[in-house]
Short mmCIF file of C-alpha atoms in Angstrom, two decimals:
data_model
loop_
_atom_site.label_atom_id
_atom_site.label_comp_id
_atom_site.label_asym_id
_atom_site.label_seq_id
_atom_site.Cartn_x
_atom_site.Cartn_y
_atom_site.Cartn_z
CA UNK K 1 50.79 54.35 11.10
CA UNK K 2 51.69 50.66 11.26
CA UNK K 3 49.51 48.39 9.16
CA UNK K 4 49.00 44.60 9.37
CA UNK K 5 46.72 41.91 8.04
CA UNK K 6 45.40 39.44 10.62
CA UNK K 7 43.61 36.23 9.75
CA UNK K 8 41.56 34.14 12.18
CA UNK K 9 40.61 30.58 11.24
CA UNK K 10 37.32 28.80 11.77
CA UNK K 11 38.26 27.28 15.13
CA UNK K 12 39.31 30.73 16.40
CA UNK K 13 35.86 32.19 15.70
CA UNK K 14 33.86 29.07 16.51
CA UNK K 15 31.58 30.72 19.08
CA UNK K 16 30.52 34.16 20.33
CA UNK K 17 32.82 34.02 23.36
CA UNK K 18 35.85 33.60 21.08
CA UNK K 19 34.64 36.36 18.76
CA UNK K 20 34.27 38.75 21.72
CA UNK K 21 37.80 37.95 22.91
CA UNK K 22 39.20 38.58 19.42
CA UNK K 23 37.31 41.88 19.28
CA UNK K 24 38.96 42.96 22.55
CA UNK K 25 42.39 41.99 21.20
CA UNK K 26 41.79 43.95 18.00
CA UNK K 27 40.70 46.98 20.01
CA UNK K 28 43.97 46.93 21.97
CA UNK K 29 46.01 46.85 18.78
CA UNK K 30 44.10 49.71 17.21
CA UNK K 31 44.51 51.76 20.38
CA UNK K 32 48.26 51.21 19.94
CA UNK K 33 47.96 53.22 16.70
CA UNK K 34 47.69 50.39 14.16
CA UNK K 35 45.54 49.95 11.06
CA UNK K 36 44.25 46.41 10.57
CA UNK K 37 42.65 44.31 7.89
CA UNK K 38 41.08 41.35 9.68
CA UNK K 39 40.28 38.35 7.48
CA UNK K 40 38.02 35.67 8.96
CA UNK K 41 36.85 32.19 8.06
CA UNK K 42 33.40 30.72 8.63
CA UNK K 43 32.64 29.78 12.22
CA UNK K 44 33.74 26.26 13.17
CA UNK K 45 32.17 23.62 10.94
CA UNK K 46 29.77 26.01 9.16
CA UNK K 47 31.08 25.19 5.66
CA UNK K 48 30.75 21.44 6.29
CA UNK K 49 27.19 21.97 7.57
CA UNK K 50 26.26 23.97 4.48
CA UNK K 51 27.62 21.23 2.22
CA UNK K 52 25.72 18.57 4.19
CA UNK K 53 22.48 20.52 3.74
CA UNK K 54 23.04 20.62 -0.01
CA UNK K 55 23.27 16.82 -0.11
CA UNK K 56 19.70 16.65 1.15
CA UNK K 57 18.55 18.64 -1.87
CA UNK K 58 20.63 17.28 -4.73
CA UNK K 59 23.53 14.97 -5.49
CA UNK K 60 24.68 17.17 -8.40
CA UNK K 61 24.74 20.78 -7.19
CA UNK K 62 25.41 23.60 -9.62
CA UNK K 63 28.81 25.14 -8.87
CA UNK K 64 27.48 28.68 -9.27
CA UNK K 65 24.71 28.09 -6.73
CA UNK K 66 27.07 26.27 -4.40
CA UNK K 67 29.54 29.18 -4.43
CA UNK K 68 26.72 31.58 -3.62
CA UNK K 69 25.74 29.43 -0.63
CA UNK K 70 29.23 28.81 0.73
CA UNK K 71 30.11 32.53 0.84
CA UNK K 72 27.40 33.02 3.47
CA UNK K 73 29.53 31.30 6.13
CA UNK K 74 32.23 33.99 6.13
CA UNK K 75 29.60 36.73 5.81
CA UNK K 76 28.12 35.65 9.13
CA UNK K 77 31.52 35.91 10.81
CA UNK K 78 32.34 39.41 9.53
CA UNK K 79 28.94 40.61 10.74
CA UNK K 80 29.32 39.09 14.20
CA UNK K 81 32.86 40.42 14.64
CA UNK K 82 31.82 43.90 13.50
CA UNK K 83 28.91 43.86 15.94
CA UNK K 84 31.27 42.87 18.77
CA UNK K 85 33.76 45.62 17.88
CA UNK K 86 31.14 48.32 17.59
CA UNK K 87 29.80 47.23 20.97
CA UNK K 88 33.30 48.12 22.27
CA UNK K 89 32.96 51.55 20.60
CA UNK K 90 35.45 50.56 17.89
CA UNK K 91 34.48 51.68 14.40
CA UNK K 92 34.84 48.67 12.05
CA UNK K 93 33.71 48.04 8.50
CA UNK K 94 32.64 44.51 7.46
CA UNK K 95 33.29 43.70 3.79
CA UNK K 96 32.40 40.74 1.62
CA UNK K 97 34.96 39.67 -0.96
CA UNK K 98 32.92 41.59 -3.54
CA UNK K 99 32.88 44.77 -1.44
CA UNK K 100 36.62 44.47 -0.81
CA UNK K 101 37.27 44.37 -4.56
CA UNK K 102 38.73 40.85 -4.69
CA UNK K 103 38.50 39.89 -8.36
CA UNK K 104 38.94 36.24 -9.36
CA UNK K 105 39.34 34.02 -12.39
CA UNK K 106 38.63 30.33 -12.89
CA UNK K 107 35.87 27.98 -11.82
CA UNK K 108 33.33 29.11 -9.24
CA UNK K 109 34.58 26.74 -6.52
CA UNK K 110 38.30 26.84 -7.38
CA UNK K 111 38.89 30.46 -8.27
CA UNK K 112 42.20 32.29 -8.09
CA UNK K 113 42.63 35.92 -7.13
CA UNK K 114 43.51 38.02 -10.17
CA UNK K 115 43.54 41.47 -8.53
CA UNK K 116 42.54 43.45 -5.45
CA UNK K 117 41.30 47.05 -5.60
CA UNK K 118 43.83 48.58 -3.23
CA UNK K 119 42.56 52.10 -3.95
CA UNK K 120 39.21 51.03 -2.52
CA UNK K 121 40.86 49.70 0.65
CA UNK K 122 42.95 52.87 1.02
CA UNK K 123 39.82 54.96 0.71
CA UNK K 124 38.07 52.92 3.39
CA UNK K 125 41.09 53.30 5.70
CA UNK K 126 40.51 57.07 5.66
CA UNK K 127 37.22 56.47 7.47
CA UNK K 128 38.15 53.72 9.94
CA UNK K 129 41.15 51.75 11.19
CA UNK K 130 39.62 48.26 10.99
CA UNK K 131 38.41 46.53 7.85
CA UNK K 132 36.90 43.07 8.40
CA UNK K 133 37.06 41.05 5.18
CA UNK K 134 35.32 37.76 4.47
CA UNK K 135 37.95 35.21 3.50
CA UNK K 136 37.63 32.47 0.89
CA UNK K 137 35.62 34.51 -1.61
CA UNK K 138 35.62 37.03 -4.43
CA UNK K 139 33.82 37.81 -7.67
CA UNK K 140 34.48 37.19 -11.35
CA UNK K 141 34.14 39.40 -14.42
CA UNK K 142 30.47 38.42 -14.72
CA UNK K 143 29.86 39.77 -11.21
CA UNK K 144 29.20 36.29 -9.84
CA UNK K 145 30.34 35.26 -6.37
CA UNK K 146 33.17 32.74 -6.33
CA UNK K 147 35.11 30.79 -3.72
CA UNK K 148 38.83 30.04 -3.49
CA UNK K 149 38.64 26.41 -2.35
CA UNK K 150 39.57 24.87 0.98
CA UNK K 151 41.99 27.02 2.94
CA UNK K 152 41.10 29.99 0.76
CA UNK K 153 40.95 32.42 3.69
CA UNK K 154 44.73 32.07 4.10
CA UNK K 155 45.08 33.06 0.45
CA UNK K 156 42.75 36.04 0.93
CA UNK K 157 44.81 37.31 3.86
CA UNK K 158 48.20 36.98 2.15
CA UNK K 159 46.87 38.47 -1.10
CA UNK K 160 45.63 41.55 0.76
CA UNK K 161 48.93 41.82 2.66
CA UNK K 162 50.76 41.59 -0.67
CA UNK K 163 48.57 44.30 -2.19
CA UNK K 164 49.09 46.59 0.80
CA UNK K 165 52.76 45.59 1.25
CA UNK K 166 52.50 44.75 4.94
CA UNK K 167 53.09 41.67 7.14
CA UNK K 168 50.47 38.96 7.50
CA UNK K 169 49.65 37.22 10.79
CA UNK K 170 47.65 34.00 10.63
CA UNK K 171 46.07 32.77 13.85
CA UNK K 172 44.66 29.31 14.35
CA UNK K 173 44.49 26.55 16.99
CA UNK K 174 48.18 25.55 16.70
CA UNK K 175 51.18 27.38 18.12
CA UNK K 176 53.22 27.41 14.92
CA UNK K 177 54.81 25.16 12.32
CA UNK K 178 55.89 21.78 13.67
CA UNK K 179 58.13 19.14 12.15
CA UNK K 180 54.96 17.04 11.76
CA UNK K 181 51.41 16.91 13.10
CA UNK K 182 51.74 16.77 16.94
CA UNK K 183 48.56 14.69 17.05
CA UNK K 184 50.45 11.96 15.20
CA UNK K 185 53.83 12.47 16.90
CA UNK K 186 53.49 14.38 20.21
CA UNK K 187 57.27 14.91 20.43
CA UNK K 188 57.28 16.98 17.21
CA UNK K 189 59.48 20.09 17.33
CA UNK K 190 58.13 23.58 16.67
CA UNK K 191 60.30 25.83 14.51
CA UNK K 192 60.89 29.52 15.27
CA UNK K 193 61.48 30.16 11.56
CA UNK K 194 61.04 28.19 8.38
CA UNK K 195 61.71 29.15 4.77
CA UNK K 196 59.03 29.86 2.16
CA UNK K 197 60.47 27.04 0.08
CA UNK K 198 60.10 24.42 2.82
CA UNK K 199 56.67 25.67 3.88
CA UNK K 200 55.39 25.53 0.31
CA UNK K 201 56.61 21.97 -0.03
CA UNK K 202 55.12 20.92 3.31
CA UNK K 203 51.75 22.51 2.47
CA UNK K 204 51.65 20.97 -1.00
CA UNK K 205 52.48 17.53 0.41
CA UNK K 206 49.70 17.41 2.97
CA UNK K 207 50.67 19.46 6.03
CA UNK K 208 47.38 21.20 6.79
CA UNK K 209 48.81 24.25 8.55
CA UNK K 210 48.72 26.71 5.62
CA UNK K 211 47.17 26.67 2.17
CA UNK K 212 49.85 26.24 -0.50
CA UNK K 213 48.80 29.21 -2.65
CA UNK K 214 49.05 31.57 0.32
CA UNK K 215 52.72 30.66 0.83
CA UNK K 216 53.41 31.01 -2.89
CA UNK K 217 51.90 34.50 -2.84
CA UNK K 218 53.99 35.47 0.17
CA UNK K 219 57.10 34.13 -1.53
CA UNK K 220 56.37 35.96 -4.79
CA UNK K 221 55.82 39.29 -3.01
CA UNK K 222 58.34 38.82 -0.20
CA UNK K 223 55.67 39.12 2.51
CA UNK K 224 56.64 37.50 5.85
CA UNK K 225 53.95 35.36 7.48
CA UNK K 226 53.58 34.80 11.20
CA UNK K 227 51.70 31.67 12.24
CA UNK K 228 50.58 31.46 15.85
CA UNK K 229 47.88 30.35 18.24
CA UNK K 230 44.95 32.70 18.67
CA UNK K 231 45.24 35.01 21.70
CA UNK K 232 48.21 33.07 23.07
CA UNK K 233 51.45 34.42 24.52
CA UNK K 234 53.27 31.33 23.28
CA UNK K 235 55.76 32.09 20.52
CA UNK K 236 54.76 31.09 16.98
CA UNK K 237 56.66 30.62 13.71
CA UNK K 238 57.82 33.18 11.16
CA UNK K 239 57.80 31.99 7.54
CA UNK K 240 60.48 34.02 5.81
CA UNK K 241 62.41 34.33 2.52
CA UNK K 242 64.97 31.61 1.91
CA UNK K 243 67.95 33.97 2.23
CA UNK K 244 66.94 34.86 5.80
CA UNK K 245 67.50 31.30 7.02
CA UNK K 246 70.86 31.25 8.80
CA UNK K 247 71.05 27.46 9.07
CA UNK K 248 69.42 24.69 7.07
CA UNK K 249 68.65 21.28 8.52
CA UNK K 250 68.92 18.28 6.23
CA UNK K 251 65.29 17.46 7.07
CA UNK K 252 62.77 19.98 8.38
CA UNK K 253 59.57 17.97 8.50
CA UNK K 254 57.49 14.92 7.66
CA UNK K 255 54.08 15.51 6.06
CA UNK K 256 51.27 12.97 6.16
CA UNK K 257 48.47 13.32 3.60
CA UNK K 258 45.48 11.14 4.48
CA UNK K 259 43.18 12.89 2.01
CA UNK K 260 44.98 11.43 -0.98
CA UNK K 261 43.50 8.97 -3.45
CA UNK K 262 45.34 6.83 -6.01
CA UNK K 263 44.13 5.99 -9.50
CA UNK K 264 45.43 3.32 -11.88
CA UNK K 265 44.43 3.48 -15.54
CA UNK K 266 45.02 0.69 -18.03
CA UNK K 267 44.29 0.92 -21.74
CA UNK K 268 45.16 -1.92 -24.17
CA UNK K 269 46.41 0.28 -27.00
CA UNK K 270 49.50 2.46 -27.27
CA UNK K 271 47.34 5.53 -27.78
CA UNK K 272 48.83 9.02 -27.60
CA UNK K 273 45.40 10.45 -28.39
CA UNK K 274 44.04 8.94 -25.18
CA UNK K 275 46.77 10.59 -23.09
CA UNK K 276 46.17 13.88 -24.89
CA UNK K 277 42.42 13.76 -24.20
CA UNK K 278 42.97 12.69 -20.57
CA UNK K 279 45.27 15.58 -19.71
CA UNK K 280 43.13 18.10 -21.59
CA UNK K 281 40.11 17.03 -19.52
CA UNK K 282 42.13 17.13 -16.29
CA UNK K 283 43.19 20.68 -17.12
CA UNK K 284 39.64 21.76 -18.00
CA UNK K 285 38.30 20.28 -14.75
CA UNK K 286 41.17 21.94 -12.81
CA UNK K 287 41.98 18.64 -11.11
CA UNK K 288 45.44 18.79 -9.62
CA UNK K 289 47.30 15.51 -9.97
CA UNK K 290 50.42 14.81 -7.98
CA UNK K 291 52.65 11.72 -8.08
CA UNK K 292 52.53 10.22 -11.55
CA UNK K 293 54.11 7.21 -13.30
CA UNK K 294 53.59 5.62 -16.70
CA UNK K 295 54.42 2.28 -18.28
CA UNK K 296 53.83 1.68 -21.98
CA UNK K 297 54.73 -1.57 -23.77
CA UNK K 298 53.29 -4.19 -26.10
CA UNK K 299 50.43 -4.79 -23.63
CA UNK K 300 49.34 -1.18 -23.81
CA UNK K 301 49.39 1.68 -21.33
CA UNK K 302 49.38 1.77 -17.55
CA UNK K 303 49.23 5.16 -15.86
CA UNK K 304 49.05 5.88 -12.13
CA UNK K 305 48.70 9.17 -10.28
CA UNK K 306 47.52 10.59 -6.98
CA UNK K 307 44.95 13.31 -6.40
CA UNK K 308 42.94 14.93 -3.61
CA UNK K 309 40.19 12.64 -2.34
CA UNK K 310 37.76 15.59 -2.38
CA UNK K 311 37.97 15.61 -6.20
CA UNK K 312 36.86 11.98 -6.64
CA UNK K 313 33.39 12.94 -7.92
CA UNK K 314 34.79 15.19 -10.65
CA UNK K 315 37.36 12.56 -11.61
CA UNK K 316 34.72 9.84 -11.93
CA UNK K 317 32.67 12.09 -14.20
CA UNK K 318 35.77 12.72 -16.29
CA UNK K 319 36.48 8.99 -16.71
CA UNK K 320 32.82 8.30 -17.58
CA UNK K 321 33.10 10.74 -20.46
CA UNK K 322 36.38 9.16 -21.63
CA UNK K 323 34.94 5.64 -21.58
CA UNK K 324 32.40 6.63 -24.21
CA UNK K 325 35.27 7.34 -26.63
CA UNK K 326 37.77 4.69 -25.53
CA UNK K 327 36.53 1.12 -25.29
CA UNK K 328 38.26 -1.25 -22.86
CA UNK K 329 39.46 1.62 -20.67
CA UNK K 330 39.89 0.33 -17.11
CA UNK K 331 40.09 2.65 -14.12
CA UNK K 332 40.67 1.72 -10.49
CA UNK K 333 40.52 4.34 -7.73
CA UNK K 334 41.98 3.48 -4.32
CA UNK K 335 41.19 5.55 -1.23
CA UNK K 336 42.95 3.24 1.24
CA UNK K 337 46.41 4.73 0.68
CA UNK K 338 48.13 7.78 2.12
CA UNK K 339 51.25 9.75 1.29
CA UNK K 340 54.22 10.28 3.58
CA UNK K 341 56.76 12.95 2.58
CA UNK K 342 60.13 13.91 4.02
CA UNK K 343 61.02 17.59 3.43
CA UNK K 344 64.17 19.64 3.95
CA UNK K 345 66.00 22.37 2.03
CA UNK K 346 69.29 20.82 3.11
CA UNK K 347 68.60 17.76 0.95
CA UNK K 348 69.97 19.42 -2.16
CA UNK K 349 73.39 19.80 -0.54
CA UNK K 350 73.57 16.63 1.56
CA UNK K 351 73.91 13.06 0.34
CA UNK K 352 72.39 9.90 1.77
CA UNK K 353 69.00 11.28 2.82
CA UNK K 354 66.94 9.28 0.31
CA UNK K 355 68.81 6.04 1.02
CA UNK K 356 68.28 6.57 4.74
CA UNK K 357 64.52 6.93 4.19
CA UNK K 358 64.33 3.80 2.02
CA UNK K 359 66.32 1.83 4.58
CA UNK K 360 64.13 3.03 7.45
CA UNK K 361 60.87 2.03 5.75
CA UNK K 362 62.21 -1.34 4.63
CA UNK K 363 63.57 -2.20 8.08
CA UNK K 364 60.23 -1.16 9.62
CA UNK K 365 58.29 -3.50 7.28
CA UNK K 366 56.39 -0.62 5.67
CA UNK K 367 55.80 -1.36 1.97
CA UNK K 368 55.51 1.55 -0.47
CA UNK K 369 53.94 1.54 -3.92
CA UNK K 370 55.00 4.74 -5.59
CA UNK K 371 57.85 7.20 -4.99
CA UNK K 372 58.49 10.69 -6.27
CA UNK K 373 61.17 13.26 -5.49
CA UNK K 374 61.88 16.96 -5.79
CA UNK K 375 65.02 18.90 -4.91
CA UNK K 376 63.90 19.14 -1.27
CA UNK K 377 61.47 16.25 -0.72
CA UNK K 378 60.88 12.53 -1.12
CA UNK K 379 57.30 11.18 -1.08
CA UNK K 380 55.98 7.63 -0.68
CA UNK K 381 52.55 6.08 -1.19
CA UNK K 382 51.91 3.63 1.64
CA UNK K 383 48.93 1.74 3.04
CA UNK K 384 46.65 3.98 5.09
CA UNK K 385 47.19 1.83 8.17
CA UNK K 386 50.95 2.49 7.97
CA UNK K 387 50.82 6.27 7.48
CA UNK K 388 51.08 7.36 11.10
CA UNK K 389 53.58 4.62 11.91
CA UNK K 390 55.84 5.74 9.05
CA UNK K 391 55.53 9.37 10.13
CA UNK K 392 56.61 8.63 13.71
CA UNK K 393 59.51 6.40 12.68
CA UNK K 394 60.85 8.93 10.17
CA UNK K 395 60.63 11.73 12.74
CA UNK K 396 62.64 9.63 15.16
CA UNK K 397 65.17 8.76 12.44
CA UNK K 398 65.84 12.43 11.63
CA UNK K 399 65.46 13.78 15.18
CA UNK K 400 62.37 15.86 14.42
#
């Protein structure tokens, strides 16, 4: 019997009408002799609403309590979808992350999946053909509920597909992977296929289509991912191993990250102990820093890096603790910048791409403040007001 993992995002299950339509679609696939694991997100803006309610109670929520609260969003969805399926006389089993055996490690709000009890899932498949699993969540060794961070339902779906060795289909409100966000550049092209390598880079650099860890998991376990629009006949995009790409464009996409913040640190002494303590604390707080540059001379140290704007609270707490040990430490956090990245696997084999990007931005009067490169990408920090303009111009430059 064919087996697949399907994932439906928050916008796809935003109301009961959409949930009923998904239930009908699932029924048709099961009647075609298919076993399904269906992973779902919280309905619509439920997670944002839960976080807003917490702010009315406390400005410093306990991570353990917060994880317990946030898991309730997905638990609502699995219950509603199971109710809709059973109303269609389809036997379905709703499972929380705990019930599905999704074990995690790490902090309560930024956990990573360590293992999945596949024997438990196989046993459940003997009783019914549909397992509905709450995305975004799991449990740690202490038996506490944990969450996987924003976009964690994608990771849940791909992890289960990897454990069961079957394809993963992710359904959302877009029709596939585009060269850039069509809301920024309506002429953006949709790709029929894209490589794991390029998709990982695009996700990591701000394209909000898929969570980066989910693509990494698929790449590590060679699990193809299909990304398409929920209940649409329009063709989506297959994300496939690199060796399945017949042709590589020099540039595949332009990613715009508006949720980036930029920090500049100055310290008057040439202190290696300060750098050591800083990076130890960043690691302990699990704060992921991105573009980084350092200058050290007779005037002391200047260090700049970018990070996710959502982690500003944790970063401020980290710097407060450092200031107690390091006098004259100066920290400036800017949230008025954004990051524009040009991505393409063909870059490693083709010359002149970087110079073409620099020339385009300079001729368009778009200043940039920090630049970083990888084998298949070039990223620029620009003023927030220039982010969309730079994205559109670069797409036009590379015919995207």
